[in-house]
PDB file of C-alpha atoms and ligand atoms in Angstrom:
ATOM      1  CA  UNK N   1     213.167 -62.636 200.318  1.00 95.00           C
ATOM      2  CA  UNK N   2     215.738 -64.748 199.001  1.00 98.00           C
ATOM      3  CA  UNK N   3     218.928 -63.507 199.217  1.00 98.00           C
ATOM      4  CA  UNK N   4     221.467 -65.616 196.839  1.00 98.00           C
ATOM      5  CA  UNK N   5     224.879 -62.956 197.821  1.00 98.00           C
ATOM      6  CA  UNK N   6     227.146 -62.352 201.055  1.00 98.00           C
ATOM      7  CA  UNK N   7     226.936 -58.822 200.910  1.00 98.00           C
ATOM      8  CA  UNK N   8     222.629 -58.346 200.437  1.00 98.00           C
ATOM      9  CA  UNK N   9     222.409 -60.460 203.707  1.00 98.00           C
ATOM     10  CA  UNK N  10     225.580 -58.388 205.004  1.00 98.00           C
ATOM     11  CA  UNK N  11     223.127 -54.947 204.428  1.00 98.00           C
ATOM     12  CA  UNK N  12     220.142 -56.390 205.525  1.00 98.00           C
ATOM     13  CA  UNK N  13     221.645 -57.775 208.977  1.00 98.00           C
ATOM     14  CA  UNK N  14     223.386 -54.692 209.537  1.00 98.00           C
ATOM     15  CA  UNK N  15     219.897 -52.223 208.904  1.00 98.00           C
ATOM     16  CA  UNK N  16     218.415 -54.695 212.157  1.00 98.00           C
ATOM     17  CA  UNK N  17     221.706 -54.204 213.776  1.00 97.00           C
ATOM     18  CA  UNK N  18     221.372 -50.204 213.925  1.00 98.00           C
ATOM     19  CA  UNK N  19     217.431 -51.030 215.151  1.00 98.00           C
ATOM     20  CA  UNK N  20     218.014 -53.858 217.906  1.00 98.00           C
ATOM     21  CA  UNK N  21     216.694 -56.395 216.210  1.00 98.00           C
ATOM     22  CA  UNK N  22     218.410 -59.811 216.957  1.00 98.00           C
ATOM     23  CA  UNK N  23     219.196 -62.212 214.843  1.00 98.00           C
ATOM     24  CA  UNK N  24     218.178 -65.894 214.732  1.00 98.00           C
ATOM     25  CA  UNK N  25     220.173 -68.371 212.162  1.00 99.00           C
ATOM     26  CA  UNK N  26     218.713 -71.167 211.088  1.00 99.00           C
ATOM     27  CA  UNK N  27     221.495 -73.415 209.407  1.00 98.00           C
ATOM     28  CA  UNK N  28     220.544 -75.809 206.208  1.00 98.00           C
ATOM     29  CA  UNK N  29     220.845 -77.569 203.191  1.00 98.00           C
ATOM     30  CA  UNK N  30     217.166 -77.087 202.275  1.00 98.00           C
ATOM     31  CA  UNK N  31     213.994 -79.876 201.498  1.00 97.00           C
ATOM     32  CA  UNK N  32     212.358 -78.767 204.383  1.00 98.00           C
ATOM     33  CA  UNK N  33     210.867 -80.361 206.449  1.00 98.00           C
ATOM     34  CA  UNK N  34     208.684 -80.442 210.311  1.00 98.00           C
ATOM     35  CA  UNK N  35     212.200 -81.168 211.704  1.00 98.00           C
ATOM     36  CA  UNK N  36     213.810 -78.136 209.939  1.00 98.00           C
ATOM     37  CA  UNK N  37     210.247 -75.894 210.848  1.00 98.00           C
ATOM     38  CA  UNK N  38     210.478 -77.065 213.881  1.00 98.00           C
ATOM     39  CA  UNK N  39     214.117 -74.977 214.119  1.00 98.00           C
ATOM     40  CA  UNK N  40     212.937 -72.828 212.550  1.00 99.00           C
ATOM     41  CA  UNK N  41     209.883 -71.712 215.143  1.00 98.00           C
ATOM     42  CA  UNK N  42     211.581 -71.535 217.617  1.00 98.00           C
ATOM     43  CA  UNK N  43     214.019 -68.901 216.106  1.00 99.00           C
ATOM     44  CA  UNK N  44     210.944 -67.020 214.993  1.00 98.00           C
ATOM     45  CA  UNK N  45     209.742 -67.211 218.559  1.00 98.00           C
ATOM     46  CA  UNK N  46     213.147 -66.256 220.145  1.00 98.00           C
ATOM     47  CA  UNK N  47     214.016 -63.285 217.722  1.00 98.00           C
ATOM     48  CA  UNK N  48     212.962 -60.196 216.218  1.00 98.00           C
ATOM     49  CA  UNK N  49     214.872 -61.405 212.210  1.00 98.00           C
ATOM     50  CA  UNK N  50     215.085 -64.693 210.951  1.00 98.00           C
ATOM     51  CA  UNK N  51     217.870 -66.063 208.721  1.00 99.00           C
ATOM     52  CA  UNK N  52     217.303 -69.331 206.921  1.00 99.00           C
ATOM     53  CA  UNK N  53     220.029 -70.869 205.091  1.00 98.00           C
ATOM     54  CA  UNK N  54     219.347 -73.664 201.858  1.00 98.00           C
ATOM     55  CA  UNK N  55     222.690 -74.158 200.778  1.00 98.00           C
ATOM     56  CA  UNK N  56     224.058 -77.968 200.009  1.00 98.00           C
ATOM     57  CA  UNK N  57     227.262 -77.651 201.747  1.00 98.00           C
ATOM     58  CA  UNK N  58     229.914 -79.275 199.166  1.00 97.00           C
ATOM     59  CA  UNK N  59     233.556 -79.341 201.163  1.00 97.00           C
ATOM     60  CA  UNK N  60     231.193 -81.822 203.895  1.00 97.00           C
ATOM     61  CA  UNK N  61     230.536 -84.744 201.541  1.00 96.00           C
ATOM     62  CA  UNK N  62     232.748 -87.137 200.939  1.00 95.00           C
ATOM     63  CA  UNK N  63     234.048 -88.168 197.147  1.00 93.00           C
ATOM     64  CA  UNK N  64     231.391 -91.293 197.312  1.00 92.00           C
ATOM     65  CA  UNK N  65     228.244 -89.625 199.548  1.00 95.00           C
ATOM     66  CA  UNK N  66     225.329 -88.075 197.772  1.00 93.00           C
ATOM     67  CA  UNK N  67     226.069 -84.499 197.280  1.00 96.00           C
ATOM     68  CA  UNK N  68     225.043 -84.921 193.531  1.00 95.00           C
ATOM     69  CA  UNK N  69     221.639 -86.183 194.388  1.00 94.00           C
ATOM     70  CA  UNK N  70     220.597 -84.182 197.929  1.00 95.00           C
ATOM     71  CA  UNK N  71     217.747 -83.866 197.098  1.00 95.00           C
ATOM     72  CA  UNK N  72     217.288 -79.564 195.854  1.00 97.00           C
ATOM     73  CA  UNK N  73     213.405 -77.743 196.333  1.00 97.00           C
ATOM     74  CA  UNK N  74     214.308 -74.188 196.826  1.00 98.00           C
ATOM     75  CA  UNK N  75     211.104 -73.358 195.497  1.00 98.00           C
ATOM     76  CA  UNK N  76     209.042 -75.417 197.970  1.00 98.00           C
ATOM     77  CA  UNK N  77     211.320 -74.177 200.610  1.00 98.00           C
ATOM     78  CA  UNK N  78     210.699 -70.567 199.999  1.00 98.00           C
ATOM     79  CA  UNK N  79     206.907 -71.057 200.346  1.00 98.00           C
ATOM     80  CA  UNK N  80     207.294 -73.185 203.445  1.00 98.00           C
ATOM     81  CA  UNK N  81     210.232 -69.896 205.069  1.00 98.00           C
ATOM     82  CA  UNK N  82     207.801 -67.416 203.449  1.00 98.00           C
ATOM     83  CA  UNK N  83     204.682 -69.240 205.603  1.00 98.00           C
ATOM     84  CA  UNK N  84     206.732 -69.035 208.984  1.00 98.00           C
ATOM     85  CA  UNK N  85     207.477 -65.394 208.394  1.00 98.00           C
ATOM     86  CA  UNK N  86     211.338 -65.863 207.780  1.00 98.00           C
ATOM     87  CA  UNK N  87     212.311 -62.591 206.601  1.00 98.00           C
ATOM     88  CA  UNK N  88     215.712 -64.638 204.251  1.00 98.00           C
ATOM     89  CA  UNK N  89     216.409 -67.270 202.744  1.00 98.00           C
ATOM     90  CA  UNK N  90     220.359 -66.976 201.904  1.00 98.00           C
ATOM     91  CA  UNK N  91     220.946 -70.058 199.489  1.00 98.00           C
ATOM     92  CA  UNK N  92     224.275 -68.791 197.986  1.00 98.00           C
ATOM     93  CA  UNK N  93     226.014 -71.372 194.941  1.00 97.00           C
ATOM     94  CA  UNK N  94     229.121 -72.821 195.822  1.00 96.00           C
ATOM     95  CA  UNK N  95     231.178 -69.727 193.759  1.00 96.00           C
ATOM     96  CA  UNK N  96     229.347 -67.556 196.263  1.00 97.00           C
ATOM     97  CA  UNK N  97     230.561 -69.536 199.845  1.00 97.00           C
ATOM     98  CA  UNK N  98     233.999 -70.525 198.186  1.00 96.00           C
ATOM     99  CA  UNK N  99     234.874 -68.273 195.581  1.00 87.00           C
ATOM    100  CA  UNK N 100     234.851 -69.574 192.110  1.00 83.00           C
ATOM    101  CA  UNK N 101     238.058 -71.345 190.471  1.00 81.00           C
ATOM    102  CA  UNK N 102     239.361 -72.092 194.202  1.00 85.00           C
ATOM    103  CA  UNK N 103     239.687 -75.906 195.067  1.00 86.00           C
ATOM    104  CA  UNK N 104     237.554 -76.920 197.563  1.00 89.00           C
ATOM    105  CA  UNK N 105     240.472 -78.559 200.150  1.00 87.00           C
ATOM    106  CA  UNK N 106     242.605 -78.021 202.936  1.00 85.00           C
ATOM    107  CA  UNK N 107     245.108 -76.888 201.082  1.00 85.00           C
ATOM    108  CA  UNK N 108     244.218 -73.944 199.667  1.00 89.00           C
ATOM    109  CA  UNK N 109     241.044 -73.583 201.637  1.00 93.00           C
ATOM    110  CA  UNK N 110     241.120 -72.688 205.500  1.00 96.00           C
ATOM    111  CA  UNK N 111     239.215 -74.721 207.241  1.00 96.00           C
ATOM    112  CA  UNK N 112     237.750 -75.166 210.918  1.00 98.00           C
ATOM    113  CA  UNK N 113     238.880 -78.644 212.354  1.00 97.00           C
ATOM    114  CA  UNK N 114     236.652 -79.737 215.539  1.00 98.00           C
ATOM    115  CA  UNK N 115     238.809 -81.311 218.059  1.00 97.00           C
ATOM    116  CA  UNK N 116     240.090 -85.260 217.234  1.00 96.00           C
ATOM    117  CA  UNK N 117     238.177 -86.418 220.455  1.00 95.00           C
ATOM    118  CA  UNK N 118     235.087 -85.690 218.880  1.00 97.00           C
ATOM    119  CA  UNK N 119     235.516 -86.347 215.063  1.00 97.00           C
ATOM    120  CA  UNK N 120     237.735 -89.620 215.699  1.00 96.00           C
ATOM    121  CA  UNK N 121     234.396 -91.604 216.771  1.00 97.00           C
ATOM    122  CA  UNK N 122     230.426 -91.701 215.315  1.00 98.00           C
ATOM    123  CA  UNK N 123     229.994 -90.245 211.681  1.00 98.00           C
ATOM    124  CA  UNK N 124     233.163 -89.071 212.404  1.00 97.00           C
ATOM    125  CA  UNK N 125     234.890 -92.291 211.704  1.00 96.00           C
ATOM    126  CA  UNK N 126     233.141 -93.390 208.438  1.00 95.00           C
ATOM    127  CA  UNK N 127     232.552 -89.843 206.782  1.00 96.00           C
ATOM    128  CA  UNK N 128     236.438 -88.318 207.106  1.00 96.00           C
ATOM    129  CA  UNK N 129     236.635 -84.838 207.314  1.00 96.00           C
ATOM    130  CA  UNK N 130     232.877 -84.368 207.402  1.00 98.00           C
ATOM    131  CA  UNK N 131     232.995 -81.911 210.509  1.00 98.00           C
ATOM    132  CA  UNK N 132     235.974 -80.240 208.791  1.00 98.00           C
ATOM    133  CA  UNK N 133     233.285 -79.268 206.026  1.00 98.00           C
ATOM    134  CA  UNK N 134     230.461 -78.982 208.170  1.00 98.00           C
ATOM    135  CA  UNK N 135     232.500 -76.276 210.513  1.00 98.00           C
ATOM    136  CA  UNK N 136     234.282 -74.616 208.684  1.00 98.00           C
ATOM    137  CA  UNK N 137     230.572 -73.715 206.503  1.00 98.00           C
ATOM    138  CA  UNK N 138     228.840 -72.862 210.112  1.00 98.00           C
ATOM    139  CA  UNK N 139     231.358 -70.379 211.060  1.00 98.00           C
ATOM    140  CA  UNK N 140     230.777 -68.850 207.641  1.00 98.00           C
ATOM    141  CA  UNK N 141     227.930 -68.415 207.423  1.00 98.00           C
ATOM    142  CA  UNK N 142     228.590 -67.227 211.492  1.00 98.00           C
ATOM    143  CA  UNK N 143     230.488 -63.995 210.458  1.00 98.00           C
ATOM    144  CA  UNK N 144     227.955 -63.956 207.135  1.00 98.00           C
ATOM    145  CA  UNK N 145     225.094 -63.444 208.858  1.00 98.00           C
ATOM    146  CA  UNK N 146     226.657 -62.608 212.384  1.00 98.00           C
ATOM    147  CA  UNK N 147     223.363 -64.169 214.483  1.00 98.00           C
ATOM    148  CA  UNK N 148     222.940 -63.710 217.932  1.00 98.00           C
ATOM    149  CA  UNK N 149     221.332 -66.663 217.940  1.00 99.00           C
ATOM    150  CA  UNK N 150     221.956 -70.263 215.699  1.00 99.00           C
ATOM    151  CA  UNK N 151     219.384 -73.509 215.957  1.00 99.00           C
ATOM    152  CA  UNK N 152     219.971 -76.557 214.952  1.00 98.00           C
ATOM    153  CA  UNK N 153     218.689 -80.060 215.592  1.00 98.00           C
ATOM    154  CA  UNK N 154     218.571 -82.538 218.681  1.00 98.00           C
ATOM    155  CA  UNK N 155     218.717 -85.142 215.821  1.00 98.00           C
ATOM    156  CA  UNK N 156     222.638 -84.469 214.506  1.00 98.00           C
ATOM    157  CA  UNK N 157     223.890 -84.918 218.188  1.00 98.00           C
ATOM    158  CA  UNK N 158     227.278 -85.168 216.951  1.00 98.00           C
ATOM    159  CA  UNK N 159     227.201 -82.628 214.844  1.00 98.00           C
ATOM    160  CA  UNK N 160     225.824 -79.724 217.655  1.00 98.00           C
ATOM    161  CA  UNK N 161     227.531 -80.237 220.234  1.00 98.00           C
ATOM    162  CA  UNK N 162     231.077 -80.001 218.137  1.00 98.00           C
ATOM    163  CA  UNK N 163     229.091 -77.044 217.110  1.00 98.00           C
ATOM    164  CA  UNK N 164     228.992 -75.864 220.726  1.00 98.00           C
ATOM    165  CA  UNK N 165     232.671 -76.384 221.372  1.00 98.00           C
ATOM    166  CA  UNK N 166     233.512 -74.134 217.842  1.00 98.00           C
ATOM    167  CA  UNK N 167     231.772 -71.577 219.695  1.00 98.00           C
ATOM    168  CA  UNK N 168     233.201 -72.351 223.215  1.00 98.00           C
ATOM    169  CA  UNK N 169     237.350 -72.260 221.598  1.00 98.00           C
ATOM    170  CA  UNK N 170     236.889 -69.889 218.861  1.00 98.00           C
ATOM    171  CA  UNK N 171     234.735 -67.154 221.470  1.00 98.00           C
ATOM    172  CA  UNK N 172     232.564 -66.703 218.492  1.00 98.00           C
ATOM    173  CA  UNK N 173     229.637 -64.536 220.092  1.00 98.00           C
ATOM    174  CA  UNK N 174     226.642 -66.410 219.459  1.00 98.00           C
ATOM    175  CA  UNK N 175     223.954 -68.575 221.533  1.00 98.00           C
ATOM    176  CA  UNK N 176     223.753 -72.306 220.026  1.00 98.00           C
ATOM    177  CA  UNK N 177     220.169 -73.342 220.523  1.00 98.00           C
ATOM    178  CA  UNK N 178     219.223 -76.351 220.221  1.00 98.00           C
ATOM    179  CA  UNK N 179     215.878 -78.130 219.464  1.00 98.00           C
ATOM    180  CA  UNK N 180     214.543 -81.498 220.172  1.00 98.00           C
ATOM    181  CA  UNK N 181     214.021 -84.268 217.115  1.00 98.00           C
ATOM    182  CA  UNK N 182     210.672 -84.466 214.991  1.00 98.00           C
ATOM    183  CA  UNK N 183     209.476 -87.444 214.273  1.00 98.00           C
ATOM    184  CA  UNK N 184     206.603 -88.857 212.541  1.00 97.00           C
ATOM    185  CA  UNK N 185     203.928 -91.301 214.022  1.00 97.00           C
ATOM    186  CA  UNK N 186     205.677 -93.874 213.240  1.00 97.00           C
ATOM    187  CA  UNK N 187     208.736 -92.846 214.963  1.00 98.00           C
ATOM    188  CA  UNK N 188     211.013 -92.194 212.258  1.00 98.00           C
ATOM    189  CA  UNK N 189     213.116 -89.298 212.439  1.00 98.00           C
ATOM    190  CA  UNK N 190     212.533 -87.060 209.436  1.00 98.00           C
ATOM    191  CA  UNK N 191     215.129 -86.756 207.538  1.00 97.00           C
ATOM    192  CA  UNK N 192     215.886 -84.842 204.089  1.00 93.00           C
ATOM    193  CA  UNK N 193     216.976 -88.290 203.291  1.00 93.00           C
ATOM    194  CA  UNK N 194     214.218 -90.359 203.714  1.00 96.00           C
ATOM    195  CA  UNK N 195     212.677 -89.067 200.297  1.00 94.00           C
ATOM    196  CA  UNK N 196     215.467 -91.851 199.327  1.00 96.00           C
ATOM    197  CA  UNK N 197     213.505 -94.197 200.967  1.00 97.00           C
ATOM    198  CA  UNK N 198     211.060 -96.478 199.245  1.00 98.00           C
ATOM    199  CA  UNK N 199     207.577 -97.341 201.685  1.00 97.00           C
ATOM    200  CA  UNK N 200     209.428-100.644 202.338  1.00 98.00           C
ATOM    201  CA  UNK N 201     212.489 -98.830 203.069  1.00 98.00           C
ATOM    202  CA  UNK N 202     210.840 -96.749 205.837  1.00 97.00           C
ATOM    203  CA  UNK N 203     209.019 -99.411 207.341  1.00 98.00           C
ATOM    204  CA  UNK N 204     212.500-100.628 207.746  1.00 98.00           C
ATOM    205  CA  UNK N 205     213.935 -97.416 209.004  1.00 98.00           C
ATOM    206  CA  UNK N 206     211.564 -98.083 212.077  1.00 98.00           C
ATOM    207  CA  UNK N 207     213.744-100.066 213.252  1.00 98.00           C
ATOM    208  CA  UNK N 208     216.303 -97.217 214.754  1.00 98.00           C
ATOM    209  CA  UNK N 209     213.753 -95.685 217.028  1.00 98.00           C
ATOM    210  CA  UNK N 210     213.273 -98.643 217.707  1.00 98.00           C
ATOM    211  CA  UNK N 211     216.686 -99.871 218.926  1.00 98.00           C
ATOM    212  CA  UNK N 212     216.695 -96.673 220.808  1.00 98.00           C
ATOM    213  CA  UNK N 213     213.581 -96.756 222.389  1.00 98.00           C
ATOM    214  CA  UNK N 214     214.474-100.271 223.591  1.00 98.00           C
ATOM    215  CA  UNK N 215     217.734 -98.975 225.081  1.00 98.00           C
ATOM    216  CA  UNK N 216     215.817 -96.041 227.077  1.00 98.00           C
ATOM    217  CA  UNK N 217     213.229 -98.223 228.659  1.00 98.00           C
ATOM    218  CA  UNK N 218     216.089-100.820 229.753  1.00 98.00           C
ATOM    219  CA  UNK N 219     217.653 -98.306 231.106  1.00 98.00           C
ATOM    220  CA  UNK N 220     214.355 -96.953 232.880  1.00 98.00           C
ATOM    221  CA  UNK N 221     214.546-100.592 234.924  1.00 98.00           C
ATOM    222  CA  UNK N 222     217.631-100.205 235.829  1.00 98.00           C
ATOM    223  CA  UNK N 223     220.571-101.527 232.881  1.00 98.00           C
ATOM    224  CA  UNK N 224     223.597 -99.154 232.586  1.00 98.00           C
ATOM    225  CA  UNK N 225     225.946-101.851 231.225  1.00 98.00           C
ATOM    226  CA  UNK N 226     227.010-100.334 228.039  1.00 98.00           C
ATOM    227  CA  UNK N 227     227.861-103.864 226.544  1.00 98.00           C
ATOM    228  CA  UNK N 228     224.117-104.962 228.056  1.00 98.00           C
ATOM    229  CA  UNK N 229     222.587-102.433 226.793  1.00 98.00           C
ATOM    230  CA  UNK N 230     224.186-102.479 223.189  1.00 98.00           C
ATOM    231  CA  UNK N 231     223.246-106.328 223.264  1.00 98.00           C
ATOM    232  CA  UNK N 232     219.787-105.534 222.756  1.00 98.00           C
ATOM    233  CA  UNK N 233     219.801-103.951 219.530  1.00 97.00           C
ATOM    234  CA  UNK N 234     220.547-107.236 218.207  1.00 94.00           C
ATOM    235  CA  UNK N 235     216.919-108.561 218.611  1.00 95.00           C
ATOM    236  CA  UNK N 236     215.864-105.727 216.079  1.00 98.00           C
ATOM    237  CA  UNK N 237     218.206-106.470 213.328  1.00 97.00           C
ATOM    238  CA  UNK N 238     217.576-108.367 210.040  1.00 96.00           C
ATOM    239  CA  UNK N 239     219.520-108.872 206.488  1.00 96.00           C
ATOM    240  CA  UNK N 240     217.980-105.360 205.889  1.00 97.00           C
ATOM    241  CA  UNK N 241     219.482-103.856 208.636  1.00 97.00           C
ATOM    242  CA  UNK N 242     223.359-103.113 207.746  1.00 97.00           C
ATOM    243  CA  UNK N 243     224.592-101.273 211.223  1.00 97.00           C
ATOM    244  CA  UNK N 244     227.011 -98.651 211.740  1.00 98.00           C
ATOM    245  CA  UNK N 245     227.084 -98.025 214.964  1.00 98.00           C
ATOM    246  CA  UNK N 246     225.441 -98.029 217.884  1.00 98.00           C
ATOM    247  CA  UNK N 247     227.472 -96.258 220.856  1.00 98.00           C
ATOM    248  CA  UNK N 248     226.011 -94.924 224.127  1.00 98.00           C
ATOM    249  CA  UNK N 249     228.295 -92.053 225.182  1.00 98.00           C
ATOM    250  CA  UNK N 250     228.676 -88.530 227.297  1.00 97.00           C
ATOM    251  CA  UNK N 251     226.031 -86.310 225.659  1.00 97.00           C
ATOM    252  CA  UNK N 252     227.842 -83.483 226.034  1.00 95.00           C
ATOM    253  CA  UNK N 253     231.778 -84.435 224.856  1.00 93.00           C
ATOM    254  CA  UNK N 254     231.495 -87.575 222.898  1.00 96.00           C
ATOM    255  CA  UNK N 255     233.532 -89.932 226.099  1.00 95.00           C
ATOM    256  CA  UNK N 256     232.722 -93.687 226.168  1.00 93.00           C
ATOM    257  CA  UNK N 257     230.869 -95.459 229.511  1.00 88.00           C
ATOM    258  CA  UNK N 258     230.673 -98.450 230.297  1.00 96.00           C
ATOM    259  CA  UNK N 259     228.107 -97.991 232.831  1.00 98.00           C
ATOM    260  CA  UNK N 260     225.392 -95.635 231.393  1.00 98.00           C
ATOM    261  CA  UNK N 261     224.206 -92.975 233.089  1.00 98.00           C
ATOM    262  CA  UNK N 262     221.500 -89.515 233.158  1.00 98.00           C
ATOM    263  CA  UNK N 263     224.407 -87.937 231.263  1.00 98.00           C
ATOM    264  CA  UNK N 264     224.290 -90.746 228.143  1.00 98.00           C
ATOM    265  CA  UNK N 265     222.964 -90.315 225.338  1.00 98.00           C
ATOM    266  CA  UNK N 266     222.847 -93.167 223.194  1.00 98.00           C
ATOM    267  CA  UNK N 267     222.738 -92.540 218.981  1.00 98.00           C
ATOM    268  CA  UNK N 268     222.715 -95.331 215.887  1.00 98.00           C
ATOM    269  CA  UNK N 269     224.281 -95.272 212.161  1.00 98.00           C
ATOM    270  CA  UNK N 270     222.460 -97.413 210.268  1.00 98.00           C
ATOM    271  CA  UNK N 271     221.911 -97.822 206.196  1.00 98.00           C
ATOM    272  CA  UNK N 272     218.699 -99.164 204.667  1.00 98.00           C
ATOM    273  CA  UNK N 273     218.459 -99.608 200.554  1.00 98.00           C
ATOM    274  CA  UNK N 274     221.947 -98.134 201.008  1.00 96.00           C
ATOM    275  CA  UNK N 275     220.589 -95.431 202.599  1.00 97.00           C
ATOM    276  CA  UNK N 276     222.533 -93.982 205.622  1.00 97.00           C
ATOM    277  CA  UNK N 277     220.214 -93.042 208.424  1.00 98.00           C
ATOM    278  CA  UNK N 278     221.005 -91.451 212.259  1.00 98.00           C
ATOM    279  CA  UNK N 279     219.049 -91.325 215.243  1.00 98.00           C
ATOM    280  CA  UNK N 280     219.503 -90.605 219.130  1.00 98.00           C
ATOM    281  CA  UNK N 281     218.024 -90.503 222.449  1.00 98.00           C
ATOM    282  CA  UNK N 282     218.685 -89.135 225.870  1.00 98.00           C
ATOM    283  CA  UNK N 283     218.607 -91.895 228.290  1.00 98.00           C
ATOM    284  CA  UNK N 284     216.929 -89.463 230.555  1.00 97.00           C
ATOM    285  CA  UNK N 285     215.185 -86.300 229.104  1.00 90.00           C
TER     286      UNK N 285
HETATM  287  P1  AMP M   1     220.178 -80.666 207.511  1.00 86.56           P
HETATM  288  O1  AMP M   1     219.140 -79.351 206.103  1.00 86.56           O
HETATM  289  O2  AMP M   1     219.708 -81.978 207.367  1.00 86.56           O
HETATM  290  O3  AMP M   1     221.307 -80.314 207.391  1.00 86.56           O
HETATM  291  O4  AMP M   1     219.417 -80.085 208.998  1.00 86.56           O
HETATM  292  C1  AMP M   1     219.530 -78.557 209.022  1.00 86.56           C
HETATM  293  C2  AMP M   1     219.358 -78.203 210.598  1.00 86.56           C
HETATM  294  O5  AMP M   1     217.943 -79.211 211.055  1.00 86.56           O
HETATM  295  C3  AMP M   1     220.117 -79.503 211.499  1.00 86.56           C
HETATM  296  O6  AMP M   1     220.685 -78.851 212.708  1.00 86.56           O
HETATM  297  C4  AMP M   1     219.538 -81.157 212.432  1.00 86.56           C
HETATM  298  O7  AMP M   1     220.134 -81.156 212.982  1.00 86.56           O
HETATM  299  C5  AMP M   1     218.212 -79.894 211.720  1.00 86.56           C
HETATM  300  N1  AMP M   1     216.867 -80.763 211.720  1.00 86.56           N
HETATM  301  C6  AMP M   1     217.020 -82.076 210.664  1.00 86.56           C
HETATM  302  N2  AMP M   1     215.901 -83.401 210.873  1.00 86.56           N
HETATM  303  C7  AMP M   1     215.462 -82.944 211.959  1.00 86.56           C
HETATM  304  C8  AMP M   1     214.819 -83.731 212.978  1.00 86.56           C
HETATM  305  N3  AMP M   1     213.699 -84.366 212.490  1.00 86.56           N
HETATM  306  N4  AMP M   1     214.349 -83.294 213.936  1.00 86.56           N
HETATM  307  C9  AMP M   1     214.973 -81.706 214.516  1.00 86.56           C
HETATM  308  N5  AMP M   1     215.367 -81.097 213.758  1.00 86.56           N
HETATM  309  C10 AMP M   1     216.277 -81.662 212.460  1.00 86.56           C
END
């Protein structure tokens, strides 16, 4: 069922709660692909009822980012969700989420601001304010849907770490379930932004997963020095690749490492054809 308003979602969820049914939420920005579907499948396995939110959240995009051109495919998304047996697709307008006429800035709107150490690194460094926008919309969705479980992908590793931190720090009564990265057979991590890439661009984009796989295999062979592990990337790069960052940090709190260990995660952000792509890998599964 497609729902556009907060009140209608609340009504449906209240009736489920009266029957003691568990509720799962899968927050998305739409343009659904197999990565999103893996979260939805996990939610279906775990919960009695599943809500998928489909909302391109304006406040998590910077002024020069791709908010306007972000793919919007609600009809196709609905079909995919119907196939998976999703109970509600919640697709609010920006006015429904943020009150018509309200200026979307933190001098007029209450924002949730995650800790500096969690945002002043990796994607947060170039996407200033991005995680404030993410946490704000996710907490709003938690308050609207009041899910027992919420499902996030490891694809956006910094995001899920920050959401877990928010839930813990603010005592939000929801259990966060992290799901593995879904990749194409080539190794390319699925992303709604892959739609911006040409066929050649998709080939050039394989460099992200190649660099990460190689770092993991060097770690498996005993290399732990982070600088040495990061240096192995250079052999894969050419002028089609515009590197933003490659870091190896703690997978729970994003702290930098000098020596990698079994709790380390390697993360990369890189532009191909001016499309910003991210990927990551645990050094030990
Ligand atoms: P998005 O629509 O890009 O905001 O993503 C919605 C959710 O789907 C987030 O929790 C993402 O981490 C997750 N997701 C996106 N791509 C993938 C993927 N390739 N594998 C697993 N989860 C993903």
